PDB file of C-alpha atoms in Angstrom:
ATOM      1  CA  MET A   1       0.000   0.000   0.000  1.00 66.00           C
ATOM      2  CA  LYS A   2       1.355   3.410  -0.987  1.00 77.00           C
ATOM      3  CA  LYS A   3       2.085   5.667   1.963  1.00 88.00           C
ATOM      4  CA  ASN A   4       1.429   9.396   2.028  1.00 91.00           C
ATOM      5  CA  THR A   5       4.676  11.302   2.378  1.00 96.00           C
ATOM      6  CA  LEU A   6       5.060  14.201   4.813  1.00 97.00           C
ATOM      7  CA  ALA A   7       7.621  16.880   5.654  1.00 97.00           C
ATOM      8  CA  VAL A   8       7.832  18.779   8.945  1.00 97.00           C
ATOM      9  CA  VAL A   9       8.914  22.414   9.370  1.00 97.00           C
ATOM     10  CA  GLU A  10       9.250  23.204  13.083  1.00 97.00           C
ATOM     11  CA  ASP A  11      12.074  24.963  14.946  1.00 96.00           C
ATOM     12  CA  GLU A  12      11.255  23.680  18.445  1.00 94.00           C
ATOM     13  CA  ARG A  13      13.075  20.370  18.692  1.00 95.00           C
ATOM     14  CA  PRO A  14      10.732  18.602  21.189  1.00 94.00           C
ATOM     15  CA  LEU A  15       7.653  19.302  19.058  1.00 94.00           C
ATOM     16  CA  ARG A  16       9.487  18.480  15.835  1.00 95.00           C
ATOM     17  CA  GLU A  17      10.463  15.112  17.292  1.00 95.00           C
ATOM     18  CA  LEU A  18       6.887  14.520  18.476  1.00 94.00           C
ATOM     19  CA  LEU A  19       5.532  15.227  14.986  1.00 95.00           C
ATOM     20  CA  GLU A  20       8.150  12.939  13.466  1.00 95.00           C
ATOM     21  CA  GLU A  21       7.270  10.168  15.923  1.00 95.00           C
ATOM     22  CA  LEU A  22       3.535  10.456  15.267  1.00 94.00           C
ATOM     23  CA  ILE A  23       4.113  10.247  11.518  1.00 95.00           C
ATOM     24  CA  GLU A  24       6.553   7.356  11.673  1.00 93.00           C
ATOM     25  CA  SER A  25       4.283   5.362  13.992  1.00 93.00           C
ATOM     26  CA  SER A  26       1.325   5.645  11.593  1.00 92.00           C
ATOM     27  CA  GLU A  27       1.034   2.772   9.123  1.00 89.00           C
ATOM     28  CA  GLY A  28      -0.156   4.870   6.203  1.00 90.00           C
ATOM     29  CA  LEU A  29       2.298   7.755   6.549  1.00 95.00           C
ATOM     30  CA  GLU A  30       5.975   8.231   5.769  1.00 95.00           C
ATOM     31  CA  LEU A  31       8.268  11.009   6.980  1.00 96.00           C
ATOM     32  CA  CYS A  32      10.414  12.138   4.045  1.00 96.00           C
ATOM     33  CA  ALA A  33      11.980  15.348   5.384  1.00 96.00           C
ATOM     34  CA  SER A  34      12.236  17.533   8.482  1.00 97.00           C
ATOM     35  CA  TYR A  35      13.488  21.111   8.815  1.00 97.00           C
ATOM     36  CA  SER A  36      13.960  23.731  11.523  1.00 96.00           C
ATOM     37  CA  THR A  37      13.910  26.787   9.225  1.00 97.00           C
ATOM     38  CA  ALA A  38      11.745  27.981   6.344  1.00 96.00           C
ATOM     39  CA  GLU A  39      14.815  28.673   4.231  1.00 96.00           C
ATOM     40  CA  ASP A  40      15.967  25.045   4.448  1.00 97.00           C
ATOM     41  CA  ALA A  41      12.416  23.826   3.810  1.00 97.00           C
ATOM     42  CA  ILE A  42      12.099  25.826   0.582  1.00 96.00           C
ATOM     43  CA  LYS A  43      15.365  24.333  -0.667  1.00 96.00           C
ATOM     44  CA  GLY A  44      14.592  20.757   0.318  1.00 97.00           C
ATOM     45  CA  ILE A  45      10.853  20.110   0.132  1.00 96.00           C
ATOM     46  CA  PRO A  46      10.415  20.414  -3.667  1.00 94.00           C
ATOM     47  CA  GLU A  47      12.908  17.539  -4.111  1.00 94.00           C
ATOM     48  CA  SER A  48      11.735  15.503  -1.110  1.00 94.00           C
ATOM     49  CA  GLY A  49       8.578  14.086  -2.664  1.00 92.00           C
ATOM     50  CA  ALA A  50       6.431  15.388   0.191  1.00 95.00           C
ATOM     51  CA  GLU A  51       2.686  15.453  -0.450  1.00 95.00           C
ATOM     52  CA  ILE A  52       1.848  17.165   2.847  1.00 96.00           C
ATOM     53  CA  VAL A  53       3.808  19.690   4.904  1.00 97.00           C
ATOM     54  CA  LEU A  54       3.247  20.346   8.608  1.00 97.00           C
ATOM     55  CA  MET A  55       4.238  24.003   8.987  1.00 97.00           C
ATOM     56  CA  ASP A  56       4.878  26.189  12.022  1.00 96.00           C
ATOM     57  CA  ILE A  57       4.307  29.953  11.702  1.00 93.00           C
ATOM     58  CA  GLN A  58       6.856  31.400  14.121  1.00 92.00           C
ATOM     59  CA  LEU A  59      10.170  30.304  12.656  1.00 94.00           C
ATOM     60  CA  PRO A  60      13.597  31.935  12.902  1.00 93.00           C
ATOM     61  CA  GLY A  61      14.150  34.108   9.853  1.00 91.00           C
ATOM     62  CA  MET A  62      11.417  33.701   7.251  1.00 92.00           C
ATOM     63  CA  SER A  63       7.956  33.032   8.688  1.00 92.00           C
ATOM     64  CA  GLY A  64       5.967  29.889   8.042  1.00 94.00           C
ATOM     65  CA  ILE A  65       3.336  31.914   6.175  1.00 91.00           C
ATOM     66  CA  GLU A  66       5.875  33.235   3.664  1.00 91.00           C
ATOM     67  CA  CYS A  67       7.301  29.730   3.397  1.00 94.00           C
ATOM     68  CA  VAL A  68       3.834  28.407   2.466  1.00 93.00           C
ATOM     69  CA  ALA A  69       3.420  31.083  -0.201  1.00 90.00           C
ATOM     70  CA  GLN A  70       6.774  30.259  -1.787  1.00 91.00           C
ATOM     71  CA  LEU A  71       6.252  26.502  -1.618  1.00 94.00           C
ATOM     72  CA  LYS A  72       2.820  26.788  -3.264  1.00 91.00           C
ATOM     73  CA  ARG A  73       4.357  28.742  -6.132  1.00 90.00           C
ATOM     74  CA  ILE A  74       6.977  26.036  -6.609  1.00 93.00           C
ATOM     75  CA  CYS A  75       4.738  23.014  -5.894  1.00 93.00           C
ATOM     76  CA  PRO A  76       1.067  24.035  -6.363  1.00 90.00           C
ATOM     77  CA  GLN A  77      -0.147  20.505  -5.643  1.00 92.00           C
ATOM     78  CA  ILE A  78       1.417  20.268  -2.179  1.00 94.00           C
ATOM     79  CA  LEU A  79      -0.925  20.362   0.839  1.00 95.00           C
ATOM     80  CA  VAL A  80       0.047  22.405   3.892  1.00 95.00           C
ATOM     81  CA  LEU A  81      -1.310  22.006   7.420  1.00 96.00           C
ATOM     82  CA  MET A  82      -0.323  24.839   9.752  1.00 95.00           C
ATOM     83  CA  VAL A  83       0.646  23.543  13.203  1.00 95.00           C
ATOM     84  CA  THR A  84       1.059  26.535  15.483  1.00 93.00           C
ATOM     85  CA  ILE A  85       0.199  28.227  18.785  1.00 92.00           C
ATOM     86  CA  ASP A  86      -0.878  31.368  16.925  1.00 86.00           C
ATOM     87  CA  ASP A  87      -4.661  31.799  16.975  1.00 84.00           C
ATOM     88  CA  LYS A  88      -4.860  35.446  15.908  1.00 82.00           C
ATOM     89  CA  ASN A  89      -7.421  36.145  13.201  1.00 77.00           C
ATOM     90  CA  ASP A  90      -4.975  37.904  10.886  1.00 76.00           C
ATOM     91  CA  ARG A  91      -2.528  35.019  11.081  1.00 82.00           C
ATOM     92  CA  ILE A  92      -5.245  32.465  10.328  1.00 85.00           C
ATOM     93  CA  PHE A  93      -6.428  34.233   7.192  1.00 82.00           C
ATOM     94  CA  GLU A  94      -2.905  35.144   6.065  1.00 83.00           C
ATOM     95  CA  ALA A  95      -1.960  31.457   6.251  1.00 88.00           C
ATOM     96  CA  LEU A  96      -5.057  30.372   4.326  1.00 85.00           C
ATOM     97  CA  ALA A  97      -4.544  33.108   1.740  1.00 81.00           C
ATOM     98  CA  ALA A  98      -0.929  31.969   1.313  1.00 85.00           C
ATOM     99  CA  GLY A  99      -2.151  28.501   0.390  1.00 88.00           C
ATOM    100  CA  ALA A 100      -2.511  26.486   3.608  1.00 91.00           C
ATOM    101  CA  SER A 101      -5.342  23.951   3.541  1.00 90.00           C
ATOM    102  CA  GLY A 102      -5.725  23.464   7.294  1.00 90.00           C
ATOM    103  CA  TYR A 103      -4.886  25.034  10.648  1.00 93.00           C
ATOM    104  CA  LEU A 104      -4.164  23.001  13.785  1.00 92.00           C
ATOM    105  CA  LEU A 105      -3.218  24.420  17.175  1.00 92.00           C
ATOM    106  CA  LYS A 106      -0.251  22.740  18.830  1.00 93.00           C
ATOM    107  CA  CYS A 107      -2.310  21.865  21.904  1.00 92.00           C
ATOM    108  CA  ASP A 108      -4.451  19.633  19.655  1.00 90.00           C
ATOM    109  CA  VAL A 109      -1.533  17.770  18.056  1.00 91.00           C
ATOM    110  CA  PRO A 110      -1.542  14.612  20.227  1.00 89.00           C
ATOM    111  CA  ASN A 111      -5.236  13.890  19.673  1.00 89.00           C
ATOM    112  CA  LYS A 112      -5.988  15.509  16.311  1.00 90.00           C
ATOM    113  CA  LEU A 113      -2.918  15.330  14.079  1.00 92.00           C
ATOM    114  CA  LEU A 114      -3.459  11.978  12.378  1.00 92.00           C
ATOM    115  CA  GLU A 115      -7.178  12.629  11.929  1.00 90.00           C
ATOM    116  CA  SER A 116      -6.375  16.039  10.427  1.00 91.00           C
ATOM    117  CA  ILE A 117      -3.885  14.536   7.978  1.00 93.00           C
ATOM    118  CA  GLN A 118      -6.472  11.991   6.806  1.00 90.00           C
ATOM    119  CA  ASP A 119      -9.061  14.753   6.453  1.00 88.00           C
ATOM    120  CA  LEU A 120      -6.601  16.773   4.392  1.00 90.00           C
ATOM    121  CA  MET A 121      -5.927  13.837   2.073  1.00 88.00           C
ATOM    122  CA  SER A 122      -9.688  13.346   1.631  1.00 85.00           C
ATOM    123  CA  GLY A 123     -10.176  16.883   0.370  1.00 85.00           C
ATOM    124  CA  GLY A 124     -11.080  18.503   3.679  1.00 84.00           C
ATOM    125  CA  SER A 125      -9.749  21.612   5.405  1.00 84.00           C
ATOM    126  CA  PRO A 126      -9.071  20.434   8.969  1.00 88.00           C
ATOM    127  CA  MET A 127      -9.015  23.050  11.719  1.00 88.00           C
ATOM    128  CA  SER A 128      -8.880  23.053  15.483  1.00 86.00           C
ATOM    129  CA  SER A 129     -12.326  23.727  16.950  1.00 83.00           C
ATOM    130  CA  ALA A 130     -11.220  27.119  18.271  1.00 82.00           C
ATOM    131  CA  ILE A 131      -9.939  28.124  14.823  1.00 84.00           C
ATOM    132  CA  ALA A 132     -13.062  26.885  13.033  1.00 79.00           C
ATOM    133  CA  ARG A 133     -15.163  28.958  15.443  1.00 78.00           C
ATOM    134  CA  LYS A 134     -13.189  32.084  14.590  1.00 76.00           C
ATOM    135  CA  VAL A 135     -13.639  31.429  10.864  1.00 73.00           C
ATOM    136  CA  VAL A 136     -17.385  30.875  11.247  1.00 69.00           C
ATOM    137  CA  GLN A 137     -17.729  34.020  13.384  1.00 71.00           C
ATOM    138  CA  HIS A 138     -15.912  35.959  10.686  1.00 64.00           C
ATOM    139  CA  PHE A 139     -18.414  34.793   8.055  1.00 59.00           C
ATOM    140  CA  GLN A 140     -21.386  35.455  10.323  1.00 57.00           C
ATOM    141  CA  HIS A 141     -20.179  38.971  11.082  1.00 58.00           C
ATOM    142  CA  ASP A 142     -19.386  39.804   7.475  1.00 53.00           C
ATOM    143  CA  PRO A 143     -20.988  37.261   5.115  1.00 51.00           C
ATOM    144  CA  PRO A 144     -19.060  36.833   1.875  1.00 50.00           C
ATOM    145  CA  THR A 145     -21.196  38.298  -0.897  1.00 49.00           C
ATOM    146  CA  PRO A 146     -19.182  38.946  -4.038  1.00 49.00           C
ATOM    147  CA  ALA A 147     -20.052  42.293  -5.589  1.00 47.00           C
ATOM    148  CA  ASP A 148     -17.944  42.007  -8.728  1.00 50.00           C
ATOM    149  CA  GLU A 149     -20.366  41.300 -11.554  1.00 43.00           C
ATOM    150  CA  ASN A 150     -17.512  39.825 -13.549  1.00 45.00           C
ATOM    151  CA  LEU A 151     -17.555  36.792 -11.238  1.00 60.00           C
ATOM    152  CA  LYS A 152     -20.994  35.830 -12.580  1.00 78.00           C
ATOM    153  CA  LEU A 153     -21.476  33.023 -10.080  1.00 85.00           C
ATOM    154  CA  THR A 154     -24.809  31.224 -10.267  1.00 89.00           C
ATOM    155  CA  PRO A 155     -26.928  30.927  -7.078  1.00 89.00           C
ATOM    156  CA  ARG A 156     -25.954  27.262  -6.795  1.00 91.00           C
ATOM    157  CA  GLU A 157     -22.251  28.047  -7.228  1.00 89.00           C
ATOM    158  CA  THR A 158     -22.513  30.744  -4.572  1.00 87.00           C
ATOM    159  CA  GLN A 159     -24.302  28.332  -2.248  1.00 88.00           C
ATOM    160  CA  ILE A 160     -21.613  25.677  -2.700  1.00 88.00           C
ATOM    161  CA  LEU A 161     -18.840  28.234  -2.210  1.00 83.00           C
ATOM    162  CA  ASP A 162     -20.476  29.418   1.029  1.00 82.00           C
ATOM    163  CA  LEU A 163     -20.393  25.863   2.366  1.00 82.00           C
ATOM    164  CA  LEU A 164     -16.845  25.348   1.129  1.00 76.00           C
ATOM    165  CA  ALA A 165     -15.805  28.492   2.976  1.00 72.00           C
ATOM    166  CA  LYS A 166     -17.205  26.990   6.187  1.00 70.00           C
ATOM    167  CA  GLY A 167     -14.915  23.987   5.818  1.00 66.00           C
ATOM    168  CA  ARG A 168     -17.446  21.459   4.517  1.00 73.00           C
ATOM    169  CA  LEU A 169     -16.143  18.396   2.679  1.00 74.00           C
ATOM    170  CA  TYR A 170     -17.427  17.730  -0.844  1.00 79.00           C
ATOM    171  CA  LYS A 171     -19.515  14.797   0.399  1.00 83.00           C
ATOM    172  CA  GLU A 172     -21.013  16.977   3.164  1.00 82.00           C
ATOM    173  CA  ILE A 173     -21.933  19.676   0.631  1.00 88.00           C
ATOM    174  CA  ALA A 174     -23.549  17.043  -1.579  1.00 89.00           C
ATOM    175  CA  ALA A 175     -25.586  15.673   1.332  1.00 90.00           C
ATOM    176  CA  GLU A 176     -26.645  19.105   2.595  1.00 91.00           C
ATOM    177  CA  LEU A 177     -27.796  20.285  -0.835  1.00 93.00           C
ATOM    178  CA  GLY A 178     -29.241  16.947  -1.917  1.00 93.00           C
ATOM    179  CA  ILE A 179     -27.065  16.661  -5.015  1.00 93.00           C
ATOM    180  CA  GLY A 180     -24.463  14.174  -6.194  1.00 90.00           C
ATOM    181  CA  PHE A 181     -20.771  14.291  -5.337  1.00 85.00           C
ATOM    182  CA  ALA A 182     -19.917  14.570  -9.034  1.00 85.00           C
ATOM    183  CA  THR A 183     -22.311  17.533  -9.374  1.00 90.00           C
ATOM    184  CA  VAL A 184     -20.529  19.350  -6.543  1.00 87.00           C
ATOM    185  CA  HIS A 185     -17.206  18.724  -8.251  1.00 84.00           C
ATOM    186  CA  THR A 186     -18.537  20.026 -11.582  1.00 88.00           C
ATOM    187  CA  HIS A 187     -19.875  23.225  -9.985  1.00 89.00           C
ATOM    188  CA  LEU A 188     -16.571  23.822  -8.198  1.00 85.00           C
ATOM    189  CA  GLN A 189     -14.556  23.390 -11.377  1.00 85.00           C
ATOM    190  CA  ARG A 190     -16.714  26.115 -12.943  1.00 87.00           C
ATOM    191  CA  VAL A 191     -16.165  28.298  -9.879  1.00 86.00           C
ATOM    192  CA  TYR A 192     -12.390  27.803 -10.130  1.00 82.00           C
ATOM    193  CA  ASP A 193     -12.507  28.798 -13.807  1.00 83.00           C
ATOM    194  CA  LYS A 194     -14.570  31.925 -13.095  1.00 83.00           C
ATOM    195  CA  LEU A 195     -12.373  33.020 -10.185  1.00 81.00           C
ATOM    196  CA  HIS A 196      -9.167  32.081 -12.036  1.00 77.00           C
ATOM    197  CA  VAL A 197      -7.890  29.905  -9.173  1.00 74.00           C
ATOM    198  CA  ARG A 198      -6.673  26.329  -8.840  1.00 70.00           C
ATOM    199  CA  THR A 199      -7.485  25.355  -5.260  1.00 68.00           C
ATOM    200  CA  ARG A 200     -10.397  25.498  -2.831  1.00 69.00           C
ATOM    201  CA  THR A 201      -8.385  27.742  -0.480  1.00 68.00           C
ATOM    202  CA  GLU A 202      -7.649  30.252  -3.263  1.00 70.00           C
ATOM    203  CA  ALA A 203     -11.328  30.230  -4.257  1.00 76.00           C
ATOM    204  CA  VAL A 204     -12.525  30.841  -0.698  1.00 73.00           C
ATOM    205  CA  MET A 205     -10.025  33.623  -0.022  1.00 71.00           C
ATOM    206  CA  LYS A 206     -10.804  35.389  -3.312  1.00 71.00           C
ATOM    207  CA  TYR A 207     -14.516  35.063  -2.540  1.00 70.00           C
ATOM    208  CA  ILE A 208     -14.013  36.519   0.945  1.00 64.00           C
ATOM    209  CA  GLY A 209     -11.905  39.318  -0.494  1.00 59.00           C
ATOM    210  CA  HIS A 210     -14.632  40.372  -2.915  1.00 53.00           C
ATOM    211  CA  GLY A 211     -17.156  40.400  -0.071  1.00 47.00           C
ATOM    212  CA  GLU A 212     -14.939  42.523   2.193  1.00 40.00           C
ATOM    213  CA  ASN A 213     -14.083  44.952  -0.567  1.00 37.00           C
ATOM    214  CA  SER A 214     -17.652  45.481  -1.695  1.00 37.00           C
ATOM    215  CA  PRO A 215     -19.238  48.910  -1.086  1.00 34.00           C
TER     216      PRO A 215
END
């Protein structure tokens, strides 16, 4: 059975070793690289074969958020799960806008890491409960309603994008709207084309941006 390959970027040695141990002890995962700085990660990860990166934010030198942005430009297909103590709203949305697909607080690592990795591989956007609450509160306070007529999203596409922005999996969106999984996928491909993006995170952040910039 093919294992999913992961890289770790974490400057605190005890946590880095814990992440490495959790990965290596999981039957379906393989640790392919580990770094203590963003600069080393950018040099090594593209050649490491990593499918998923566990990324800290507060690193010496370049931040984890900038590291994500650079890695996504080099390897657009790579999935990044932020693993950090930082729960500030601006950091959360900066990380997601940079290309991260999930956000896990370090206090949740022992119990939630492996589940979050599996969720990520299944197309989800795993987040610690406290982070998900902040994201939901953000949407409730300022619902994303794109004002740019050039987007030309249909009501169904807007509905699906709303649910995607709340972290729903494709299968959950299909169940909630009473449509097929393939139909959800088709709608999202059209959304990606209209928004000129390639990932769900880019679509959500562009959607949010249009809502916040509307008159």
